Coordinates of C-alpha atoms in Angstrom, one line a residue:
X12 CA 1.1 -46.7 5.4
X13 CA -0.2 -49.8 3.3
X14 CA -3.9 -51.2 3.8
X15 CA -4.2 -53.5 5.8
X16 CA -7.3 -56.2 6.4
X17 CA -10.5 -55.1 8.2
X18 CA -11.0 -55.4 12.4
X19 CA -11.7 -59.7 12.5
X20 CA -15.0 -58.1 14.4
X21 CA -16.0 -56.8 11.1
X22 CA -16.2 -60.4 9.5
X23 CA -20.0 -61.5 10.3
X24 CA -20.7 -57.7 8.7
X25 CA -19.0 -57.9 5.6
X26 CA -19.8 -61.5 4.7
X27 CA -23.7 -60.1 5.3
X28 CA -22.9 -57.3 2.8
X29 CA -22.1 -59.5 0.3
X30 CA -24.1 -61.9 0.7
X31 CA -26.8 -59.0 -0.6
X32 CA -25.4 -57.8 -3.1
X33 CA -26.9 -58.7 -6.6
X34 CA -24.0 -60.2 -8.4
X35 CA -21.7 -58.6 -11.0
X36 CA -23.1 -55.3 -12.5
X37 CA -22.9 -54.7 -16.1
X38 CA -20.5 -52.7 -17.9
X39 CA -20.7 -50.0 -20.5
X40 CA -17.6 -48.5 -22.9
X41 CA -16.7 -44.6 -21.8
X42 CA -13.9 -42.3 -23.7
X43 CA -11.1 -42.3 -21.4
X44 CA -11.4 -38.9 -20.3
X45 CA -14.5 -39.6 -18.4
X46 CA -13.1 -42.9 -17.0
X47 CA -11.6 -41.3 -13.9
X48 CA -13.3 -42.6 -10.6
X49 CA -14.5 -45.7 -12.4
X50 CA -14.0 -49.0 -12.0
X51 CA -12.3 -51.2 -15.0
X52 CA -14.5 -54.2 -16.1
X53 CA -11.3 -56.0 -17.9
X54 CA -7.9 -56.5 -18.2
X55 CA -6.6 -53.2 -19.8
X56 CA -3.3 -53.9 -21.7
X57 CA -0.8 -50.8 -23.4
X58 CA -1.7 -50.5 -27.0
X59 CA 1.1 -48.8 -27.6
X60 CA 4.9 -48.8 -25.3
X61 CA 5.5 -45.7 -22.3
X62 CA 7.5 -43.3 -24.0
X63 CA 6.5 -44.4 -27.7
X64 CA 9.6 -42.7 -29.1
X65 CA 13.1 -41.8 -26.5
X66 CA 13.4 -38.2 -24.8
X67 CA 15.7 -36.3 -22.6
X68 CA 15.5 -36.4 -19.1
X69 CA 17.8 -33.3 -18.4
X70 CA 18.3 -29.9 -20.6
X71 CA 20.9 -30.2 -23.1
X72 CA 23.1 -31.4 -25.8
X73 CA 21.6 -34.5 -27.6
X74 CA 24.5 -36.3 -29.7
X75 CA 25.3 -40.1 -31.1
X76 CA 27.5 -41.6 -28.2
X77 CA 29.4 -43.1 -31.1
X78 CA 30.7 -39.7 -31.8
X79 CA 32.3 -38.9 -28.5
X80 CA 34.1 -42.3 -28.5
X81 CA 37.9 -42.0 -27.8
X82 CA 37.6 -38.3 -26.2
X83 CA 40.1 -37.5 -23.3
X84 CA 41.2 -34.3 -22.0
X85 CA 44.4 -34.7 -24.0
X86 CA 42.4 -35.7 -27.1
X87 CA 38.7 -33.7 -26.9
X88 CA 36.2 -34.1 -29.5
X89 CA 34.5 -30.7 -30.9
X90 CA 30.9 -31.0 -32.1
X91 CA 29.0 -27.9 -33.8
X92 CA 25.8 -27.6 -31.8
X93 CA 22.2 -26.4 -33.2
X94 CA 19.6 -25.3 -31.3
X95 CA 16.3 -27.6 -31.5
X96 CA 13.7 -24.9 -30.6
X97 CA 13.5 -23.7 -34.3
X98 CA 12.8 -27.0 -35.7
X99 CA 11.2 -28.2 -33.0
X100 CA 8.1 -25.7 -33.2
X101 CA 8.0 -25.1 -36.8
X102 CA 7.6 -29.3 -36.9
X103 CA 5.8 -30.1 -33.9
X104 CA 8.6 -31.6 -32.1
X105 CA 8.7 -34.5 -35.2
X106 CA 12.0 -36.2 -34.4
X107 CA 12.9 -37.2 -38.1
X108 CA 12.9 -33.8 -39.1
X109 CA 15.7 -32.7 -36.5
X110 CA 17.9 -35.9 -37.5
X111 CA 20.8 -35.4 -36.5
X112 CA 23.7 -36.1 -39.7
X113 CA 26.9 -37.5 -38.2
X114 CA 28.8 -35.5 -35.6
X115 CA 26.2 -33.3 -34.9
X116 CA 24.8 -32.6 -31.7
X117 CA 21.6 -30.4 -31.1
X118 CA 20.6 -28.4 -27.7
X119 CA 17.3 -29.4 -26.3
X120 CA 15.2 -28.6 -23.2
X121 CA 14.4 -31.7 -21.2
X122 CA 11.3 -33.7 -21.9
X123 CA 11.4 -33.3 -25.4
X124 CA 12.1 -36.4 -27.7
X125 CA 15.4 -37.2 -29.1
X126 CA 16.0 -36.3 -32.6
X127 CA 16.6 -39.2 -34.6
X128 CA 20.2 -40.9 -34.6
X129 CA 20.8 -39.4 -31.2
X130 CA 21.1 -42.0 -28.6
X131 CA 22.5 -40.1 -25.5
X132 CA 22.4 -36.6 -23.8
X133 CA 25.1 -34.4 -22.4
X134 CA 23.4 -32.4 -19.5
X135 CA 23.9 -28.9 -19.8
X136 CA 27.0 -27.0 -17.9
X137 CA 24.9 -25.4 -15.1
X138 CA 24.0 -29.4 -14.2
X139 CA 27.2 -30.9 -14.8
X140 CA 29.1 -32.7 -12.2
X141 CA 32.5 -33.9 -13.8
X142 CA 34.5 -32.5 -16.2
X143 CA 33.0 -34.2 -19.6
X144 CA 32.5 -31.3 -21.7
X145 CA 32.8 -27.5 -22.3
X146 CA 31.3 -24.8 -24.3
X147 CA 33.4 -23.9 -27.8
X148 CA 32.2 -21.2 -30.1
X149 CA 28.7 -23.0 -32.0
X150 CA 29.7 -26.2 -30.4
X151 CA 30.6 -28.6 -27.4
X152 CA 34.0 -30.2 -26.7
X153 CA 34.3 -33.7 -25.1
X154 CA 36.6 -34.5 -22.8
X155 CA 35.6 -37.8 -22.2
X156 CA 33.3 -40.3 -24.2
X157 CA 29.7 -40.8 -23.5
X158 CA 27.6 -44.1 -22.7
X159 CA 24.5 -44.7 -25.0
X160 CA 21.0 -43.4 -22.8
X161 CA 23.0 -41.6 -20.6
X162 CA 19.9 -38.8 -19.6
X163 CA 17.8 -40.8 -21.9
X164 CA 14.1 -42.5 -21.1
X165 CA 14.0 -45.5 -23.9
X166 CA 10.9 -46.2 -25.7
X167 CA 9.0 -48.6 -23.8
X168 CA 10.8 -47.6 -20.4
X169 CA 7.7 -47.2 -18.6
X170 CA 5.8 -49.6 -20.2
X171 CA 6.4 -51.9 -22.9
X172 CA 3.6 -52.4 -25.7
X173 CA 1.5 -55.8 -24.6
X174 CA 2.1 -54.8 -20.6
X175 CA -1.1 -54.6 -18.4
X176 CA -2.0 -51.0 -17.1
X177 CA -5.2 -52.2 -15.2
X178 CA -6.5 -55.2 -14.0
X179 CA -10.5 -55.8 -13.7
X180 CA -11.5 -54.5 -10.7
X181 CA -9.3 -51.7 -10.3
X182 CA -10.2 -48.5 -9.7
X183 CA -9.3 -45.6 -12.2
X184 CA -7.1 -42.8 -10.5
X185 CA -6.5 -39.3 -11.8
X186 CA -3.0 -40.9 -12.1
X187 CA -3.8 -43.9 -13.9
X188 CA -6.0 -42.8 -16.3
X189 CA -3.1 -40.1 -17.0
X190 CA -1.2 -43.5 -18.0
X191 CA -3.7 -44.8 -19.8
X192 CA -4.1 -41.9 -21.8
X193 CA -0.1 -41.9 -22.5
X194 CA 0.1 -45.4 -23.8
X195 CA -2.6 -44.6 -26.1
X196 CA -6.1 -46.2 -24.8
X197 CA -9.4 -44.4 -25.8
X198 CA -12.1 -45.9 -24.2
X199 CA -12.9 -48.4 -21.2
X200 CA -14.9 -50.6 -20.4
X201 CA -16.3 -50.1 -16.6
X202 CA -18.6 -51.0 -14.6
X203 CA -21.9 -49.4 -14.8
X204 CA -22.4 -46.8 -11.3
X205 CA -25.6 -48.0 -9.6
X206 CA -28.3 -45.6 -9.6
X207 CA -28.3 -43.8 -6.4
X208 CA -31.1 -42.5 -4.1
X209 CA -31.1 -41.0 -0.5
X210 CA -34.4 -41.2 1.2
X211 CA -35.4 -39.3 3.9
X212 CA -38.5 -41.3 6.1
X213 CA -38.5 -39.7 9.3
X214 CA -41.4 -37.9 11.9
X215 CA -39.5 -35.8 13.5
X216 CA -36.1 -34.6 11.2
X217 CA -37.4 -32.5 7.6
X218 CA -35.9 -30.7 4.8
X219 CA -33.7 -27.9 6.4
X220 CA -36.4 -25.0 4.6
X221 CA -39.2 -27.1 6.1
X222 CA -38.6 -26.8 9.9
X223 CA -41.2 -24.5 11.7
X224 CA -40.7 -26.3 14.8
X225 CA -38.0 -26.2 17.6
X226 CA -38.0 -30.3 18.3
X227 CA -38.1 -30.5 14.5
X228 CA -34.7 -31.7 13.1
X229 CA -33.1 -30.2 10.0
X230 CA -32.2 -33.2 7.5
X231 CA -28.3 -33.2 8.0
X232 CA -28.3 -36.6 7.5
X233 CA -29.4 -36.9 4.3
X234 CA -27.2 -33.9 2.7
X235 CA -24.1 -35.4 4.3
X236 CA -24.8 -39.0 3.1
X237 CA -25.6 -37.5 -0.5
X238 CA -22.0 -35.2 -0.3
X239 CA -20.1 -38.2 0.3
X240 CA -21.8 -40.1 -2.6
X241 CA -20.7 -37.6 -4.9
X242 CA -17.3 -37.0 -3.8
X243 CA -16.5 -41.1 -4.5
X244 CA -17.7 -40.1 -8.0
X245 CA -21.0 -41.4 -7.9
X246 CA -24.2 -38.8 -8.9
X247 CA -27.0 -38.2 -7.0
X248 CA -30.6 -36.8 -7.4
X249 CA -32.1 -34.6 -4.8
X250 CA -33.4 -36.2 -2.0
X251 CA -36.3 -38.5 -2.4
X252 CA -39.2 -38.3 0.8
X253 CA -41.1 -41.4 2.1
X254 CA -44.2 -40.6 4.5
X255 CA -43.3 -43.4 7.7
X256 CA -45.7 -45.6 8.7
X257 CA -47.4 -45.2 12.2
X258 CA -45.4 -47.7 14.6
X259 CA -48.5 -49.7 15.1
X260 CA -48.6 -50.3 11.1
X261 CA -45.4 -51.5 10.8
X262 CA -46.2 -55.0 11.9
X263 CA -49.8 -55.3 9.8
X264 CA -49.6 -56.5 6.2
X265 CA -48.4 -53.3 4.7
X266 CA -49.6 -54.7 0.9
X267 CA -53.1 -54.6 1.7
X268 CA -53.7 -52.3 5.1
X269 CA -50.9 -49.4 3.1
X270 CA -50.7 -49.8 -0.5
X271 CA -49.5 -46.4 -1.0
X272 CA -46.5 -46.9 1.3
X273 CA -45.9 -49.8 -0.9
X274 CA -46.3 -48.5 -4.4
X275 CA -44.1 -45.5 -3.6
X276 CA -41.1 -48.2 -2.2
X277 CA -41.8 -50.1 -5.5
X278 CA -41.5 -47.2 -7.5
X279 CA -38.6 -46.2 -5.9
X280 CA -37.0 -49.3 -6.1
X281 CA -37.8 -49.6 -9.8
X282 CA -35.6 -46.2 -10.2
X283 CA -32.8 -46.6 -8.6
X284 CA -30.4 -49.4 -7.5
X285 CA -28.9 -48.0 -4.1
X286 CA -31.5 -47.1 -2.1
X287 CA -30.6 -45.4 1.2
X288 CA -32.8 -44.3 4.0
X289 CA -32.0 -42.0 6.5
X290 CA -34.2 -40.1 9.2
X291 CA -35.6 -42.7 12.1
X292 CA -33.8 -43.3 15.8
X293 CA -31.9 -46.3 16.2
X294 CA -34.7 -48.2 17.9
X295 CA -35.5 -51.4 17.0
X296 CA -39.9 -50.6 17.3
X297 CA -38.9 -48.6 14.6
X298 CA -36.6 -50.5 12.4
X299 CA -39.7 -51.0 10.2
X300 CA -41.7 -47.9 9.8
X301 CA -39.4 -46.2 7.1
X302 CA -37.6 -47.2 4.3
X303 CA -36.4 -51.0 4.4
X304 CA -39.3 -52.3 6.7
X305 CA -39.9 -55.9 5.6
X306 CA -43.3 -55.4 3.7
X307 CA -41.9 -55.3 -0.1
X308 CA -39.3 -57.2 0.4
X309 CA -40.1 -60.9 -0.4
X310 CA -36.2 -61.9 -0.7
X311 CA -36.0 -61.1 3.0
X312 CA -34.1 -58.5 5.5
X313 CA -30.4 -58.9 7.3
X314 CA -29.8 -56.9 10.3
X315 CA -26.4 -56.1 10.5
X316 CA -24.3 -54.7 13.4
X317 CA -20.9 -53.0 12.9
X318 CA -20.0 -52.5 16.7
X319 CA -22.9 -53.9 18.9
X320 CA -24.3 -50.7 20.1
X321 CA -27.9 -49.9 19.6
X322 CA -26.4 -46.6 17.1
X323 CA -24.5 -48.9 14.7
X324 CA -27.0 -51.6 13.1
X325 CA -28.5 -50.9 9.6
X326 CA -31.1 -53.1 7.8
X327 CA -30.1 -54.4 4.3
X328 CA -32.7 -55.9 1.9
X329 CA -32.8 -56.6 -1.8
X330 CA -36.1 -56.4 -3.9
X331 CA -37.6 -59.1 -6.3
X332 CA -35.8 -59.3 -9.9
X333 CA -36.7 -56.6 -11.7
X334 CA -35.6 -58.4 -15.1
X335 CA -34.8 -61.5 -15.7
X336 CA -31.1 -62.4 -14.3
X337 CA -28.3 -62.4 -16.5
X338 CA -25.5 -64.8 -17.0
X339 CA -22.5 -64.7 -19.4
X340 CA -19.1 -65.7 -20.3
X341 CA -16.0 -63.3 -20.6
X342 CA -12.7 -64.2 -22.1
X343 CA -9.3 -64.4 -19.7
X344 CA -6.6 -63.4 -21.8
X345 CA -3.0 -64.6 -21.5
X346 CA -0.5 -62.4 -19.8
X347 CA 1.0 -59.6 -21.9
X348 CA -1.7 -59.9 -24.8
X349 CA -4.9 -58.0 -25.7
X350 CA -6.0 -61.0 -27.7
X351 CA -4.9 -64.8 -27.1
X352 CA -8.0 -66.1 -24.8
X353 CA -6.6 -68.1 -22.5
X354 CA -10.4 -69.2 -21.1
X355 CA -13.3 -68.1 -20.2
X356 CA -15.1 -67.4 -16.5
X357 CA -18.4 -67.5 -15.7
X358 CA -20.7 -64.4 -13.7
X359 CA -24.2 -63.5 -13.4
X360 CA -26.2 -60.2 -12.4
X361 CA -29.7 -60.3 -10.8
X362 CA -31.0 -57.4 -11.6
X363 CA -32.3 -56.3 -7.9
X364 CA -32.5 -53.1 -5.8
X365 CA -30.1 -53.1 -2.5
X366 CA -32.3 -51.0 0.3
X367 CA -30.2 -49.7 3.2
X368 CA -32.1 -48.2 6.5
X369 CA -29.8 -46.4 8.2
X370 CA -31.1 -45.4 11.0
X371 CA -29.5 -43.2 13.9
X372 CA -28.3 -39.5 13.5
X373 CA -25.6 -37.8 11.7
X374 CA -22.6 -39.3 13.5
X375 CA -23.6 -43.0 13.1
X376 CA -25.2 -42.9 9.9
X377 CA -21.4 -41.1 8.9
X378 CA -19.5 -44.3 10.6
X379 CA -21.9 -46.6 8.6
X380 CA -21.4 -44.8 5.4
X381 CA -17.0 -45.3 6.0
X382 CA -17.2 -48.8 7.4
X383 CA -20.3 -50.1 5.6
X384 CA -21.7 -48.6 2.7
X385 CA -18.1 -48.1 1.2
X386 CA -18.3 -51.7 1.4
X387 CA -21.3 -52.1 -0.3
X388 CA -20.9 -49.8 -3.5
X389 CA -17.2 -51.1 -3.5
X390 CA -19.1 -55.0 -3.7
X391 CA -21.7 -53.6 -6.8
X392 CA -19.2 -51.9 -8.9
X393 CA -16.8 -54.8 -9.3
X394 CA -14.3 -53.8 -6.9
X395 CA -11.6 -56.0 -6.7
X396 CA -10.4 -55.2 -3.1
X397 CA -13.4 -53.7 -1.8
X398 CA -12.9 -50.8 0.8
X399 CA -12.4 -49.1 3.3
X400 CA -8.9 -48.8 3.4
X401 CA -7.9 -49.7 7.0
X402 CA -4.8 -48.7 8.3
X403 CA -2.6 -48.4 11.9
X404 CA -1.4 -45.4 14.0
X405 CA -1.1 -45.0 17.5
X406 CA -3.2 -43.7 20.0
X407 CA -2.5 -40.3 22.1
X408 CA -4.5 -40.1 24.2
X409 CA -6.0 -43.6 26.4
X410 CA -9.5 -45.2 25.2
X411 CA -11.6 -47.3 27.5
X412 CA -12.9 -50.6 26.6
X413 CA -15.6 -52.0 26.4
X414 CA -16.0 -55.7 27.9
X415 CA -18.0 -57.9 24.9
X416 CA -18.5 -54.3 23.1
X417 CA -16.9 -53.0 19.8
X418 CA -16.5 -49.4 19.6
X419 CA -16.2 -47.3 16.8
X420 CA -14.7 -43.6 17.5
X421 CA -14.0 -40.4 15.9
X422 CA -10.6 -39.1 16.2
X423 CA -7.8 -36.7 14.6
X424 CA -4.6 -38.3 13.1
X425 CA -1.7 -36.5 11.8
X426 CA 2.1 -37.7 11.9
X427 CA 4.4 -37.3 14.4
X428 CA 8.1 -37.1 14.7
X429 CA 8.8 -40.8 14.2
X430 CA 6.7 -40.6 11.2
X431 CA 3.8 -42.8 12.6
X432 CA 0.5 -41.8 12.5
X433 CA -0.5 -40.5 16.1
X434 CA -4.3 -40.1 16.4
X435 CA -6.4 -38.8 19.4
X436 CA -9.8 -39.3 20.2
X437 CA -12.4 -38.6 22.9
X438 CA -13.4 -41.3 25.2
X439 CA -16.9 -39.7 26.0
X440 CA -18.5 -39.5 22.3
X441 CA -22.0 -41.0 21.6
X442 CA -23.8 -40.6 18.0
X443 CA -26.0 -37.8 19.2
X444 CA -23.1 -35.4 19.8
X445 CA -21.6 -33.9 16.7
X446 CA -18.5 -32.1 17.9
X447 CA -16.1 -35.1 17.7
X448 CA -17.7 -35.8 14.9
X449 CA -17.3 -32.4 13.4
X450 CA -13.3 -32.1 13.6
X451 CA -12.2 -35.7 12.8
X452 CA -10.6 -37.0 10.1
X453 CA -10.6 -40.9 10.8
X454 CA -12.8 -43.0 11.9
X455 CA -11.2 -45.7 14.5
X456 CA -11.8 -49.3 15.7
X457 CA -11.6 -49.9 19.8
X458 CA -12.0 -53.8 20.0
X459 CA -13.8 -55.2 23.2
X460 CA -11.8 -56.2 26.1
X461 CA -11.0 -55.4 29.9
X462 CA -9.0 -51.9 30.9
X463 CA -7.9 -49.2 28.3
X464 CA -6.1 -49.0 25.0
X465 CA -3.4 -46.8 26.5
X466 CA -1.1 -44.4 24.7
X467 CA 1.2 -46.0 22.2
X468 CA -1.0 -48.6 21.4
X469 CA -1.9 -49.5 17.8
X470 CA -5.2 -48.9 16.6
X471 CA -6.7 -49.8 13.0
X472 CA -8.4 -46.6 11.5
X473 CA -10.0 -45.2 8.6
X474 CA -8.9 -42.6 6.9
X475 CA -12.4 -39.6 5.8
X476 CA -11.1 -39.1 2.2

């Protein structure tokens, strides 16, 4: 099913997300091989046309249609046949040196190119479906002519040279950068990935070796927020420990009465440019203690809630400029070309660390990370359509609403008979539980209202990739 745009309750959220993020990121030129997961920082047009040379799209006999013209079952053409393998491997499959001379034809496995003069290809008997030809001692007979690129992929059928692969913004696939690769581009220019670091600030959750405590928590948190970092192709460090402040402290003037808490959130916000803390309830007298209180951040602190339960709110804050902010020009080439400037745009980069504090425990801080911090790295790398991808299926099973209250829920989706996604969640799931949590493989939206979401209904949803 196609994207479709985010829950309208999402709105005040999002805008908020962009609103902190730091402007356009730079970009940096990478070999094509490593471009995968990356997102393009231009235009990206073929080099060179998608097949450069024809091929055969089906095993067997490639031939110049011209020779087959006038052939009828009364009046059959005979053509000696070669084989192409021979030539084939001793030349590296060169098509000019298994040129065909007139009113030859050569036998070929599919997916290989043409050999020059050929323009069409009889299929081989086994895949024959009329009576066009038939085997002859060392040759074929036609009993009827063929049509030029009959079982033939033209150069340029794919793509033709000067057509645009990628647009800026896009986001390199495994299957587009196979394309890439085919029409001949070496390197790309991408955004630069931010600099990523999960911080654990907590008093009561540790490093899973550390516990020695039964009310201790093991940091499940943090490893999950770091897996799911690295499997949207980002890289990150270990993770990085911030002593909290007492609850009292967080509201004194943390630059003189803790200057260690402080250097340690400046050095850390000199190192990396994502910085996400994990490890504190969702309790607003607490909002401040860890990492993204509002001590060292002079550019201010948004609050942001994604479905107006106390679980769901993060803190978002950017540092002071770390360098001095940059501002360029890049060219806008005309359609089709690689060269001809059509103008020039404008963008500038502050050069700024983006703090997140999620608080909560796994289950929410896994919600925010899908409906949020997607968002967020999406908005840094140049994204053009910044994600998550949301979607619609249809519920199972009935979910309650809430009056004035967005919910987001875990549930399972797979397809049913009609082909629609059918999903099923629990009504009775809370972010301390992590069963529902545990099993699902989207993540959907319940909007606010009076009664229940009944079974049938639509619901948007996000799919865990």
């Amino acid at each position: 099913m196609a994207a479709r745009p985010h829950p309208v309750w999402l709105d005040t959220a999002y805008e908020l997300c962009r609103a902190c993020v730091p402007g356009e990121i730079p970009s940096e030129l990478v070999r094509i091989e490593d471009a995968c997961l990356r997102v393009a920082a231009q235009d990206v047009q073929a080099p060179e046309a998608v097949p450069r040379v024809p091929y055969s799209t089906c095993r067997g006999h490639a031939v110049r249609a011209a020779d087959t013209a006038g052939a009828s079952a009364i009046t059959p053409i005979e053509l000696p046949a070669s084989s192409a393998l021979t030539t084939y491997v001793a030349h590296g499959g060169d098509p000019a040196a298994r040129a065909l001379a007139p009113g030859e034809c050569e036998f070929l496995p599919a997916g290989i190119a043409l050999p020059e003069h050929a323009d069409t290809v009889l299929p081989s008997i086994e895949v024959l479906t009329d009576d066009l030809a038939g085997r002859v001692t060392d040759g074929v007979r036609f009993t009827a002519p063929l049509a030029e690129r009959a079982n033939v992929c033209a150069r340029g059928e794919d793509y033709a040279r000067g057509a645009t692969l990628v647009t800026r913004g896009t986001r390199i696939t495994a299957q587009l950068q196979a394309v890439l690769i085919a029409a001949g581009v070496l390197t790309l220019p991408v955004y630069k990935r931010p600099r990523i670091g999960v911080v654990l600030s907590s008093y009561d959750t540790v490093p899973a070796a550390e516990v020695t405590h039964p009310w201790q928590r093991p940091d499940a948190t943090g490893a999950y927020v770091r897996s799911v970092l690295e499997r949207w192709g980002y890289v990150v460090p270990a993770i990085e420990q911030l002593t909290p402040l007492g609850a009292a402290s967080a509201t004194d003037d943390a630059r003189v009465e803790h200057p260690e808490y402080v250097q340690r959130l400046l050095e850390l916000m000199a190192r990396y440019d994502l910085l996400i803390g994990v490890g504190m309830p969702a309790d607003s007298m607490l909002l401040g203690c860890g990492l993204g209180g509002p001590f060292a951040f002079p550019t201010g602190r948004q609050l942001i809630d994604l479905d107006q339960t106390s679980g769901l709110s993060f803190a978002l804050a950017l540092s002071d400029d770390r360098t001095p902010p940059v501002r360029r020009k890049r060219p806008i080439y005309r359609s089709g070309s690689s060269s001809e400037i059509a103008g020039w745009e404008g963008y500038a980069y502050y050069d700024r660390a983006v703090v997140l504090n999620l608080p909560g425990y796994t289950p929410d801080v896994a919600a925010t990370m899908q409906v949020a911090v997607r968002r967020i790295l999406d908005l840094m790398t140049g994204v053009r359509e910044p994600g998550p991808q949301w979607r619609q299926g249809v519920l199972t099973s009935p979910i309650t609403r809430r009056q004035a209250v967005h919910r987001l829920l875990w549930g399972t989706a797979h397809g049913d008979e009609s082909g629609r996604v059918a999903i099923a969640a629990s009504d009775a799931q809370n972010g301390l539980q992590l069963n529902a949590f545990a099993t699902s493989n989207v993540l959907l939206a319940i909007p606010s209202g009076v009664g229940c979401a009944a079974v049938g209904d639509w619901v948007d949803y996000v799919s865990l990739d």
